[in-house]
């Protein structure tokens, strides 16, 4: 190196000094692989979970899946027990949940976004929704037991699918509100302004422009909320799903809503509680069924969201 | 009301009374729904508070510090349930925090956008795994296939397996909140760090992580709250029956606030009525409600402070 250097020479020297040496960054790549490991662990356990359940439940899944799906619970022996009541009960509960949670949740979101941005009542409602979202599911079971099953006995008929569905509706309400608020906020104001500009009333702007634009996202949130309800057992145990088993007999469709009921996750819990390996097979097989159901519903919702997500 | 060539008057442009009334009415329908959501909270608080008060006003106070939780024999030792709840939640955090943070850092700092686009929904999907299934997983796989090879004397129902399964359940939640926190760190900080010649690992650990620290704390707090409130995994894998004797061993079974509630709920037919065992259900619910509310509000506060920072 000479003392008198050209600017180009200085630059080359500096670049040499700063150049990364290949293979020197051991800590860097170790860290990266550690992160990849954590990510694989975080997402990969689902595969392990499914595999274990399929292996454990294989006797039922391969041999008499149809019998398992179409027969009711039996206290006598594991081989005679099926999940039919659980599937029907879960569908009924989910239906009631949807009927109560979706209109209330979407309407609340509309109020928060379109009518009350930032006023004191809206702030109370928002805080309330955030707190409700964190309440443990079993506490909703107490609400269901004391209010929906006992106080409102005249309407729900006691510990029935209606009471269970209302309980889960209260539980998923925050999810419906939060996803609907996001969907409505994503609709650009230019759309609203254009509608007002041609003389539409607030209701017309909402019903003809904003809601249709936000509909697919709201639907996705609703489906995700119902999927959450589909897998939930804890609140239903308090609202009588554990002890009730439907007897179809000559009951018509409406009567099954107001009689004893059970749900698929509660049924899995019942299988898991019985001593003996053959009940374990049932629990695993029913777990596979509920996993496939819940993952399919969720996957569909996520796919639809990505498919119909609109960039404004 | 000047006449112009098209014969339009202001009256023609006025919105008709019917349309205006319809629009005004709609506002009240939506507001009513918002009131209903507040009503749900009010009913929850009223339910647990009145039930808990009935319990507190009747229970002899020395039965709250006993040898264990035996509600039908009138022994309501709260420390048994508290210790088990905290033990299981701490184990869950030990499983969920490293894995959740690792996944979050990878997705936010390292992953190719295409990988990220697949993994984010995958995490959402994981969050939807029903907790009963993880409970079954705990007793059919975690305990017999993994834990028995480390511990010679382990109960079939044990807190360790329950904690691990709860941890698996909480991973997606922690990963998702911390990923949001990491992505909220402005790009300029990373660019400045790289500009000074820092390696990616240095930028991630020394710049991005400290900047997102409050968000990561919030993730841990909210995750802990979720773990405390988790019911089915614990009921299946550790709670066993409706009674538990005070013990600190992780290889033993033990009931938590939530599993004790589920156990009481299973027997609502038998214990219904005015007896104390049934009322203790509401008391536990009230405790759980207050604990998770405080934790969640704390987490919420931290997240919002972070949002204001940048």
Coordinates of C-alpha atoms in Angstrom, one line a residue:
Chain A
X1 CA 0.0 0.0 0.0
X2 CA 1.3 3.4 -0.9
X3 CA 0.6 6.5 1.0
X4 CA -0.7 8.3 -2.0
X5 CA -3.8 6.4 -3.1
X6 CA -6.5 7.1 -5.6
X7 CA -10.1 7.3 -4.5
X8 CA -10.7 4.1 -6.3
X9 CA -7.9 2.5 -4.3
X10 CA -9.4 3.6 -1.0
X11 CA -12.8 2.2 -2.0
X12 CA -11.3 -1.2 -3.0
X13 CA -9.4 -1.4 0.3
X14 CA -12.5 -0.5 2.3
X15 CA -14.6 -3.0 0.4
X16 CA -12.0 -5.7 1.1
X17 CA -12.0 -5.0 4.8
X18 CA -15.8 -5.1 5.0
X19 CA -16.4 -8.1 2.8
X20 CA -18.0 -11.0 4.6
X21 CA -15.8 -14.0 4.9
X22 CA -17.7 -17.0 3.6
X23 CA -18.4 -19.6 6.2
X24 CA -17.5 -17.3 9.1
X25 CA -21.1 -16.7 10.3
X26 CA -21.5 -19.8 12.3
X27 CA -23.7 -18.2 14.9
X28 CA -25.9 -16.7 12.2
X29 CA -26.7 -20.0 10.5
X30 CA -27.0 -21.8 13.8
X31 CA -29.6 -19.2 14.9
X32 CA -31.4 -19.5 11.6
X33 CA -31.6 -23.3 11.9
X34 CA -32.8 -22.9 15.5
X35 CA -35.6 -20.7 14.3
X36 CA -36.5 -23.2 11.5
X37 CA -36.5 -25.9 14.1
X38 CA -38.9 -23.9 16.3
X39 CA -41.2 -23.3 13.3
X40 CA -41.2 -26.9 12.3
X41 CA -42.0 -27.9 15.9
X42 CA -44.8 -25.3 16.1
X43 CA -46.5 -26.4 12.9
X44 CA -45.4 -30.0 12.7
X45 CA -47.0 -31.3 15.8
X46 CA -50.3 -31.2 14.0
X47 CA -49.0 -33.9 11.6
X48 CA -47.8 -35.9 14.6
X49 CA -51.2 -35.4 16.3
X50 CA -53.1 -36.6 13.3
X51 CA -50.7 -39.6 12.7
X52 CA -51.0 -40.7 16.4
X53 CA -54.8 -40.4 16.3
X54 CA -55.1 -42.3 13.0
X55 CA -52.8 -45.1 14.3
X56 CA -54.6 -45.4 17.6
X57 CA -58.0 -45.3 16.1
X58 CA -57.2 -47.5 13.1
X59 CA -59.3 -50.5 14.4
X60 CA -62.4 -48.3 14.2
X61 CA -61.4 -46.2 11.2
X62 CA -60.5 -49.1 8.9
X63 CA -63.0 -51.7 10.2
X64 CA -66.3 -50.2 11.0
X65 CA -66.2 -46.5 10.3
X66 CA -69.7 -46.6 8.9
X67 CA -71.1 -48.2 12.0
X68 CA -69.2 -45.8 14.2
X69 CA -70.6 -42.8 12.3
X70 CA -74.2 -44.0 12.3
X71 CA -74.7 -45.4 15.7
X72 CA -75.4 -43.8 19.0
X73 CA -73.5 -43.9 22.3
X74 CA -73.5 -47.2 24.2
X75 CA -72.6 -47.5 27.8
X76 CA -72.3 -51.3 27.5
X77 CA -69.2 -51.8 25.3
X78 CA -66.8 -49.7 23.2
X79 CA -67.5 -51.8 20.2
X80 CA -71.2 -50.9 20.1
X81 CA -70.6 -47.1 20.7
X82 CA -70.8 -44.6 17.9
X83 CA -70.7 -40.9 17.4
X84 CA -74.0 -40.3 15.5
X85 CA -75.6 -38.4 18.4
X86 CA -72.5 -36.3 18.8
X87 CA -72.4 -35.3 15.1
X88 CA -76.1 -34.4 15.0
X89 CA -75.9 -32.6 18.4
X90 CA -72.9 -30.6 17.2
X91 CA -74.7 -29.5 14.1
X92 CA -77.7 -28.5 16.1
X93 CA -75.6 -26.5 18.6
X94 CA -73.6 -24.9 15.7
X95 CA -76.9 -23.9 14.0
X96 CA -78.2 -22.3 17.2
X97 CA -74.8 -20.6 17.8
X98 CA -74.9 -19.1 14.3
X99 CA -78.5 -17.9 14.6
X100 CA -77.7 -16.0 17.7
X101 CA -74.1 -14.9 17.2
X102 CA -74.0 -13.9 13.6
X103 CA -76.7 -11.2 13.5
X104 CA -75.7 -9.8 16.9
X105 CA -72.0 -9.8 16.1
X106 CA -72.3 -8.3 12.6
X107 CA -74.8 -5.7 13.8
X108 CA -72.5 -4.7 16.6
X109 CA -69.6 -4.4 14.1
X110 CA -71.8 -2.2 11.8
X111 CA -72.7 0.0 14.8
X112 CA -69.1 0.4 15.8
X113 CA -67.7 1.1 12.4
X114 CA -70.5 3.0 10.6
X115 CA -72.3 4.8 13.3
X116 CA -70.4 5.3 16.5
X117 CA -66.7 5.8 15.6
X118 CA -65.0 6.8 18.8
X119 CA -67.9 7.9 21.0
X120 CA -68.0 7.0 24.6
X121 CA -70.5 4.2 24.2
X122 CA -68.5 2.7 21.3
X123 CA -65.3 2.7 23.4
X124 CA -67.2 0.9 26.2
X125 CA -68.4 -1.7 23.7
X126 CA -65.0 -2.1 22.2
X127 CA -63.3 -2.6 25.6
X128 CA -66.1 -5.0 26.5
X129 CA -65.6 -7.1 23.3
X130 CA -61.8 -7.3 23.9
X131 CA -62.3 -8.5 27.5
X132 CA -65.0 -11.0 26.4
X133 CA -62.6 -12.5 23.9
X134 CA -60.2 -13.4 26.8
X135 CA -62.8 -14.9 29.1
X136 CA -62.1 -18.7 29.5
X137 CA -64.6 -20.8 27.7
X138 CA -65.7 -22.6 30.9
X139 CA -66.8 -19.4 32.4
X140 CA -69.3 -19.1 29.6
X141 CA -70.5 -22.4 30.7
X142 CA -71.5 -20.8 34.0
X143 CA -73.4 -18.1 32.1
X144 CA -75.1 -20.8 30.1
X145 CA -76.0 -22.9 33.1
X146 CA -77.3 -20.0 35.3
X147 CA -78.9 -17.8 32.6
X148 CA -79.7 -19.8 29.4
X149 CA -80.6 -23.1 31.0
X150 CA -82.2 -21.9 34.3
X151 CA -83.4 -18.3 34.1
X152 CA -84.5 -18.7 30.4
X153 CA -85.8 -22.3 31.0
X154 CA -89.1 -21.3 29.4
X155 CA -87.4 -20.5 26.1
X156 CA -84.6 -23.0 26.0
X157 CA -86.2 -25.9 27.8
X158 CA -83.4 -26.3 30.3
X159 CA -80.1 -28.0 29.4
X160 CA -80.8 -28.4 25.7
X161 CA -79.1 -27.9 22.4
X162 CA -80.7 -24.4 22.4
X163 CA -79.1 -23.5 25.7
X164 CA -75.8 -25.0 24.6
X165 CA -75.9 -23.1 21.3
X166 CA -76.7 -19.8 23.0
X167 CA -73.8 -20.4 25.4
X168 CA -71.4 -20.9 22.5
X169 CA -72.9 -17.9 20.7
X170 CA -71.9 -15.7 23.7
X171 CA -68.5 -17.3 23.5
X172 CA -67.8 -16.7 19.8
X173 CA -69.5 -13.3 19.7
X174 CA -66.2 -11.4 20.2
X175 CA -64.7 -13.3 17.3
X176 CA -67.6 -12.4 15.0
X177 CA -67.5 -8.8 16.0
X178 CA -63.7 -8.4 15.7
X179 CA -63.5 -10.0 12.2
X180 CA -66.6 -8.1 11.0
X181 CA -65.1 -4.8 12.2
X182 CA -62.0 -5.5 10.3
X183 CA -64.0 -6.4 7.2
X184 CA -66.0 -3.2 7.4
X185 CA -63.0 -1.0 8.0
X186 CA -61.3 -2.5 4.9
X187 CA -64.1 -1.1 2.7
X188 CA -62.7 2.2 1.4
X189 CA -64.6 5.4 2.2
X190 CA -64.7 6.4 -1.5
X191 CA -67.3 3.7 -1.9
X192 CA -69.5 5.3 0.8
X193 CA -68.9 8.8 -0.4
X194 CA -69.9 7.9 -4.0
X195 CA -73.1 6.4 -2.7
X196 CA -73.9 9.4 -0.6
X197 CA -73.1 11.6 -3.5
X198 CA -75.9 10.1 -5.6
X199 CA -78.4 10.7 -2.8
X200 CA -78.5 7.4 -0.9
X201 CA -79.5 7.3 2.8
X202 CA -77.2 5.8 5.3
X203 CA -79.1 2.5 5.3
X204 CA -79.0 2.4 1.6
X205 CA -75.2 3.0 1.6
X206 CA -74.8 0.2 4.1
X207 CA -77.1 -2.4 2.6
X208 CA -76.4 -1.8 -1.1
X209 CA -72.7 -0.9 -1.0
X210 CA -70.7 -1.5 2.2
X211 CA -72.2 -4.9 3.3
X212 CA -71.9 -6.5 -0.1
X213 CA -68.3 -5.4 -0.4
X214 CA -67.5 -6.7 3.1
X215 CA -69.6 -9.9 2.8
X216 CA -67.0 -12.4 1.9
X217 CA -64.6 -11.4 4.7
X218 CA -67.5 -11.3 7.2
X219 CA -68.6 -14.8 6.1
X220 CA -65.0 -16.1 6.6
X221 CA -64.9 -14.7 10.1
X222 CA -68.3 -16.3 10.8
X223 CA -67.2 -19.7 9.6
X224 CA -64.0 -19.5 11.7
X225 CA -66.1 -18.6 14.7
X226 CA -68.5 -21.6 14.1
X227 CA -65.5 -23.9 13.7
X228 CA -64.3 -22.7 17.1
X229 CA -67.7 -23.5 18.5
X230 CA -67.6 -27.0 16.8
X231 CA -64.5 -28.0 18.8
X232 CA -65.5 -26.6 22.1
X233 CA -66.5 -28.9 24.9
X234 CA -65.9 -27.2 28.3
X235 CA -68.9 -24.9 28.4
X236 CA -71.2 -27.6 27.0
X237 CA -70.2 -29.9 29.9
X238 CA -71.7 -27.3 32.3
X239 CA -74.8 -26.9 30.1
X240 CA -75.7 -30.6 30.3
X241 CA -74.1 -32.1 27.2
X242 CA -72.2 -34.7 29.2
X243 CA -75.1 -36.4 30.8
X244 CA -77.6 -36.0 28.0
X245 CA -78.0 -38.5 25.2
X246 CA -80.5 -38.0 22.5
X247 CA -83.1 -40.6 22.0
X248 CA -84.5 -40.1 18.5
X249 CA -87.4 -42.4 18.8
X250 CA -90.4 -40.7 17.3
X251 CA -89.2 -37.2 18.2
X252 CA -89.5 -34.7 15.4
X253 CA -86.8 -32.4 14.3
X254 CA -87.9 -29.5 16.6
X255 CA -88.2 -31.7 19.7
X256 CA -84.6 -32.9 19.4
X257 CA -83.5 -29.2 19.9
X258 CA -85.3 -29.1 23.2
X259 CA -84.4 -32.5 24.6
X260 CA -81.2 -33.9 26.1
X261 CA -78.3 -33.5 23.7
X262 CA -74.6 -34.1 23.4
X263 CA -71.9 -32.9 21.1
X264 CA -68.9 -34.5 19.3
X265 CA -66.1 -33.0 21.5
X266 CA -68.1 -33.9 24.6
X267 CA -68.5 -37.4 23.3
X268 CA -64.7 -37.7 22.8
X269 CA -64.3 -36.6 26.4
X270 CA -66.7 -39.3 27.5
X271 CA -64.8 -41.9 25.5
X272 CA -61.5 -40.7 27.0
X273 CA -62.8 -41.0 30.5
X274 CA -63.8 -44.7 30.2
X275 CA -61.1 -47.0 31.4
X276 CA -59.9 -49.6 28.9
X277 CA -58.0 -49.6 25.7
X278 CA -61.0 -50.2 23.4
X279 CA -62.5 -46.9 24.6
X280 CA -59.2 -45.3 23.8
X281 CA -59.6 -46.5 20.2
X282 CA -63.0 -44.9 20.0
X283 CA -61.6 -41.6 21.5
X284 CA -58.8 -41.6 18.9
X285 CA -61.1 -42.4 16.0
X286 CA -63.6 -39.7 17.0
X287 CA -60.7 -37.3 17.4
X288 CA -59.7 -38.0 13.8
X289 CA -63.3 -37.3 12.7
X290 CA -63.5 -34.0 14.6
X291 CA -60.0 -33.0 13.4
X292 CA -60.9 -33.6 9.8
X293 CA -64.2 -31.7 10.3
X294 CA -62.7 -28.7 12.0
X295 CA -59.6 -28.5 9.8
X296 CA -61.8 -28.8 6.7
X297 CA -64.1 -26.0 7.8
X298 CA -61.2 -23.8 8.8
X299 CA -59.2 -24.6 5.7
X300 CA -62.2 -23.7 3.5
X301 CA -62.7 -20.4 5.3
X302 CA -59.0 -19.5 5.0
X303 CA -59.0 -20.5 1.3
X304 CA -62.1 -18.4 0.6
X305 CA -60.6 -15.4 2.3
X306 CA -57.4 -15.6 0.3
X307 CA -59.4 -16.3 -2.8
X308 CA -61.9 -13.4 -2.5
X309 CA -59.7 -11.0 -0.6
X310 CA -60.1 -7.7 -2.5
X311 CA -57.4 -5.2 -2.9
X312 CA -58.9 -1.7 -2.9
Chain B
X1 CA -87.8 27.0 -5.4
X2 CA -86.8 28.5 -8.7
X3 CA -88.0 26.8 -11.8
X4 CA -85.3 25.8 -14.2
X5 CA -85.5 24.3 -17.6
X6 CA -85.9 20.7 -16.3
X7 CA -88.7 21.6 -13.9
X8 CA -86.8 20.2 -10.9
X9 CA -87.5 21.7 -7.4
X10 CA -85.7 21.2 -4.1
X11 CA -88.6 19.1 -2.9
X12 CA -88.0 16.6 -5.7
X13 CA -84.4 16.1 -4.4
X14 CA -85.4 15.7 -0.8
X15 CA -85.2 12.1 0.5
X16 CA -88.6 10.7 1.0
X17 CA -89.8 10.4 4.6
X18 CA -90.1 6.6 4.4
X19 CA -86.5 6.2 3.3
X20 CA -85.3 8.5 6.1
X21 CA -87.4 6.7 8.7
X22 CA -86.0 3.4 7.6
X23 CA -82.5 4.7 7.8
X24 CA -83.0 6.2 11.2
X25 CA -84.6 3.0 12.5
X26 CA -81.7 0.9 11.3
X27 CA -79.3 2.8 13.6
X28 CA -81.3 1.7 16.6
X29 CA -81.3 -1.9 15.6
X30 CA -77.5 -1.9 15.3
X31 CA -77.1 0.0 18.6
X32 CA -79.4 -2.6 20.3
X33 CA -77.0 -5.3 19.2
X34 CA -74.1 -3.4 20.7
X35 CA -76.0 -3.2 23.9
X36 CA -76.6 -6.9 23.8
X37 CA -72.8 -7.6 23.8
X38 CA -72.5 -5.4 26.9
X39 CA -75.4 -7.3 28.4
X40 CA -73.5 -10.6 27.9
X41 CA -70.6 -9.2 30.0
X42 CA -73.0 -7.9 32.6
X43 CA -74.7 -11.3 32.9
X44 CA -71.4 -13.1 33.2
X45 CA -70.3 -10.8 36.0
X46 CA -73.7 -11.0 37.7
X47 CA -73.8 -14.8 37.5
X48 CA -70.3 -15.5 38.8
X49 CA -70.4 -12.7 41.4
X50 CA -73.8 -13.7 42.9
X51 CA -72.9 -17.4 42.9
X52 CA -69.5 -16.7 44.4
X53 CA -71.0 -14.5 47.1
X54 CA -73.4 -17.3 48.1
X55 CA -70.4 -19.5 48.5
X56 CA -68.3 -17.1 50.4
X57 CA -71.1 -16.1 52.8
X58 CA -71.8 -19.8 53.7
X59 CA -68.4 -21.5 53.6
X60 CA -66.5 -21.9 56.9
X61 CA -63.2 -20.1 56.2
X62 CA -60.9 -22.8 57.6
X63 CA -62.3 -25.2 55.0
X64 CA -60.5 -23.0 52.4
X65 CA -57.1 -24.1 53.7
X66 CA -57.3 -27.9 54.0
X67 CA -55.4 -30.9 52.8
X68 CA -56.9 -30.8 49.3
X69 CA -59.8 -30.1 47.1
X70 CA -62.7 -32.4 48.1
X71 CA -65.8 -30.3 47.5
X72 CA -68.3 -33.0 48.4
X73 CA -66.7 -33.5 51.7
X74 CA -66.6 -29.8 52.4
X75 CA -62.9 -29.4 51.9
X76 CA -62.2 -26.5 49.5
X77 CA -58.4 -26.0 49.7
X78 CA -57.8 -23.2 47.1
X79 CA -54.0 -23.5 47.3
X80 CA -54.2 -27.0 45.8
X81 CA -56.0 -25.8 42.7
X82 CA -53.9 -22.6 42.5
X83 CA -50.6 -24.5 42.7
X84 CA -51.7 -27.0 40.0
X85 CA -53.0 -24.3 37.7
X86 CA -49.8 -22.3 38.0
X87 CA -47.6 -25.4 37.6
X88 CA -49.4 -26.6 34.5
X89 CA -49.4 -23.1 33.0
X90 CA -45.7 -22.6 33.6
X91 CA -44.9 -25.9 31.9
X92 CA -47.1 -24.8 29.0
X93 CA -45.2 -21.5 28.8
X94 CA -41.8 -23.4 28.8
X95 CA -43.1 -25.4 25.8
X96 CA -44.9 -22.6 24.0
X97 CA -42.6 -19.5 24.4
X98 CA -39.4 -20.8 22.8
X99 CA -41.2 -22.4 20.0
X100 CA -43.7 -19.6 19.5
X101 CA -41.0 -16.9 19.6
X102 CA -38.8 -18.9 17.3
X103 CA -41.5 -19.4 14.8
X104 CA -42.4 -15.7 15.0
X105 CA -38.8 -14.5 14.5
X106 CA -38.4 -16.9 11.6
X107 CA -41.6 -15.8 9.9
X108 CA -41.0 -12.1 10.4
X109 CA -37.3 -11.8 9.8
X110 CA -36.1 -14.8 7.8
X111 CA -38.8 -16.5 5.9
X112 CA -39.3 -15.9 2.2
X113 CA -42.6 -14.1 1.6
X114 CA -43.9 -17.2 -0.1
X115 CA -43.1 -19.4 2.9
X116 CA -44.7 -16.8 5.2
X117 CA -47.8 -16.8 3.1
X118 CA -48.3 -20.5 3.6
X119 CA -47.2 -20.6 7.3
X120 CA -49.4 -17.8 8.6
X121 CA -52.6 -19.6 7.7
X122 CA -51.1 -22.8 8.9
X123 CA -50.7 -21.3 12.3
X124 CA -54.3 -20.1 12.2
X125 CA -55.3 -23.7 11.3
X126 CA -53.3 -25.0 14.3
X127 CA -55.1 -22.6 16.6
X128 CA -58.4 -24.4 15.7
X129 CA -57.4 -27.8 16.9
X130 CA -60.0 -28.8 19.5
X131 CA -58.6 -29.0 23.0
X132 CA -60.3 -32.4 23.7
X133 CA -58.1 -33.9 21.0
X134 CA -55.0 -32.6 22.7
X135 CA -56.2 -34.1 25.9
X136 CA -56.5 -37.4 24.2
X137 CA -53.1 -36.9 22.7
X138 CA -51.7 -36.3 26.2
X139 CA -52.9 -39.6 27.7
X140 CA -52.4 -41.7 24.5
X141 CA -49.0 -40.4 23.4
X142 CA -47.2 -37.8 25.5
X143 CA -47.4 -39.8 28.8
X144 CA -47.0 -43.4 27.5
X145 CA -44.7 -42.8 24.6
X146 CA -42.5 -39.9 25.8
X147 CA -42.7 -39.3 29.5
X148 CA -42.4 -42.9 30.7
X149 CA -39.0 -43.1 29.1
X150 CA -37.8 -40.2 31.3
X151 CA -39.6 -40.9 34.5
X152 CA -39.9 -44.4 36.0
X153 CA -42.7 -43.7 38.3
X154 CA -45.2 -41.5 36.6
X155 CA -48.9 -41.4 37.1
X156 CA -51.0 -42.2 34.1
X157 CA -52.7 -38.8 34.8
X158 CA -50.0 -36.2 35.4
X159 CA -49.5 -32.5 35.4
X160 CA -46.4 -32.7 33.2
X161 CA -48.3 -34.2 30.2
X162 CA -51.2 -31.8 30.7
X163 CA -48.8 -28.8 30.8
X164 CA -47.0 -30.0 27.6
X165 CA -50.3 -30.5 25.8
X166 CA -51.6 -27.1 26.9
X167 CA -48.3 -25.6 25.7
X168 CA -48.8 -27.1 22.2
X169 CA -52.3 -25.6 22.3
X170 CA -50.9 -22.1 23.1
X171 CA -48.1 -22.0 20.6
X172 CA -50.1 -20.6 17.7
X173 CA -51.5 -17.8 19.9
X174 CA -48.0 -16.8 21.1
X175 CA -46.5 -17.1 17.7
X176 CA -49.2 -15.0 16.1
X177 CA -49.1 -12.1 18.7
X178 CA -45.3 -12.0 18.7
X179 CA -45.1 -12.1 15.0
X180 CA -47.4 -9.0 14.9
X181 CA -45.2 -7.3 17.5
X182 CA -42.0 -8.1 15.4
X183 CA -43.5 -6.8 12.2
X184 CA -44.6 -3.6 13.9
X185 CA -40.9 -2.8 14.4
X186 CA -40.1 -0.2 11.6
X187 CA -38.0 -1.4 8.7
X188 CA -35.7 1.7 9.3
X189 CA -34.3 0.1 12.5
X190 CA -33.3 -3.0 10.6
X191 CA -31.8 -1.0 7.7
X192 CA -29.8 1.2 10.1
X193 CA -28.5 -1.9 11.8
X194 CA -27.5 -3.6 8.6
X195 CA -26.0 -0.3 7.4
X196 CA -23.6 -0.4 10.3
X197 CA -22.5 -3.8 9.2
X198 CA -24.5 -5.9 11.6
X199 CA -25.2 -9.5 10.6
X200 CA -28.8 -10.6 10.4
X201 CA -28.6 -12.6 13.6
X202 CA -27.2 -9.5 15.4
X203 CA -29.9 -7.3 13.9
X204 CA -32.6 -9.8 15.0
X205 CA -31.4 -10.3 18.5
X206 CA -29.9 -6.9 19.4
X207 CA -32.2 -4.5 17.5
X208 CA -35.6 -6.1 16.5
X209 CA -36.2 -8.2 19.7
X210 CA -35.6 -5.3 22.1
X211 CA -37.7 -3.0 20.1
X212 CA -40.6 -5.5 20.1
X213 CA -40.0 -6.5 23.8
X214 CA -43.3 -5.2 25.1
X215 CA -45.3 -7.0 22.4
X216 CA -43.5 -10.2 23.2
X217 CA -44.2 -9.7 26.9
X218 CA -47.9 -9.2 26.0
X219 CA -47.8 -12.5 24.0
X220 CA -46.5 -14.3 27.1
X221 CA -49.1 -12.8 29.4
X222 CA -52.0 -13.5 27.1
X223 CA -50.7 -17.0 26.5
X224 CA -50.4 -17.6 30.2
X225 CA -54.0 -16.4 30.7
X226 CA -55.1 -18.8 27.9
X227 CA -53.3 -21.6 29.6
X228 CA -54.8 -20.9 33.0
X229 CA -58.3 -20.9 31.4
X230 CA -57.7 -24.1 29.4
X231 CA -60.1 -26.8 30.6
X232 CA -60.5 -30.0 28.6
X233 CA -56.8 -30.9 28.3
X234 CA -56.3 -30.6 32.0
X235 CA -59.5 -32.4 32.8
X236 CA -58.6 -35.4 30.6
X237 CA -54.9 -35.5 31.2
X238 CA -54.5 -34.5 34.8
X239 CA -57.7 -33.5 36.6
X240 CA -58.8 -37.1 36.6
X241 CA -61.5 -37.2 39.2
X242 CA -63.2 -34.3 41.0
X243 CA -60.9 -34.4 44.0
X244 CA -57.2 -33.8 44.5
X245 CA -54.9 -33.9 47.3
X246 CA -52.3 -31.1 47.7
X247 CA -49.0 -32.2 46.0
X248 CA -46.2 -30.5 44.2
X249 CA -45.0 -33.4 42.1
X250 CA -45.3 -32.9 38.4
X251 CA -45.5 -36.6 37.8
X252 CA -48.7 -36.8 39.9
X253 CA -52.2 -36.0 38.9
X254 CA -53.8 -32.8 40.1
X255 CA -56.9 -30.7 39.4
X256 CA -56.9 -27.0 38.4
X257 CA -59.5 -24.3 38.8
X258 CA -60.8 -25.3 35.4
X259 CA -60.8 -29.1 35.8
X260 CA -62.4 -28.8 39.2
X261 CA -65.2 -26.7 37.5
X262 CA -65.6 -29.3 34.8
X263 CA -65.8 -32.1 37.3
X264 CA -68.4 -30.2 39.3
X265 CA -70.3 -29.5 36.1
X266 CA -70.3 -33.2 35.2
X267 CA -72.1 -33.9 38.5
X268 CA -74.5 -31.0 38.3
X269 CA -77.4 -33.5 38.6
X270 CA -76.1 -34.9 41.8
X271 CA -74.8 -31.7 43.4
X272 CA -77.5 -29.4 42.1
X273 CA -79.4 -27.4 44.7
X274 CA -78.1 -25.2 47.4
X275 CA -75.2 -27.2 48.7
X276 CA -71.8 -25.7 48.9
X277 CA -70.1 -28.0 46.4
X278 CA -72.4 -26.7 43.6
X279 CA -71.8 -23.1 44.7
X280 CA -68.0 -23.6 44.7
X281 CA -68.4 -23.9 40.9
X282 CA -69.4 -20.3 40.7
X283 CA -66.7 -19.2 43.2
X284 CA -64.0 -20.9 41.0
X285 CA -65.5 -19.3 38.0
X286 CA -65.3 -15.9 39.6
X287 CA -61.6 -16.4 40.5
X288 CA -60.8 -17.6 37.0
X289 CA -62.7 -14.6 35.5
X290 CA -60.8 -12.1 37.6
X291 CA -57.4 -13.7 37.1
X292 CA -57.7 -13.9 33.3
X293 CA -59.3 -10.4 33.1
X294 CA -56.4 -8.8 34.9
X295 CA -53.9 -10.7 32.7
X296 CA -55.6 -9.8 29.5
X297 CA -56.0 -6.2 30.4
X298 CA -52.4 -6.0 31.2
X299 CA -51.5 -7.6 27.9
X300 CA -53.8 -5.3 26.1
X301 CA -52.3 -2.2 27.7
X302 CA -48.8 -3.3 26.7
X303 CA -49.9 -4.0 23.1
X304 CA -51.5 -0.6 22.8
X305 CA -48.6 1.2 24.3
X306 CA -46.4 -0.5 21.7
X307 CA -48.7 0.6 19.0
X308 CA -48.4 4.2 20.0
X309 CA -44.6 4.0 20.2
X310 CA -44.0 3.7 16.4

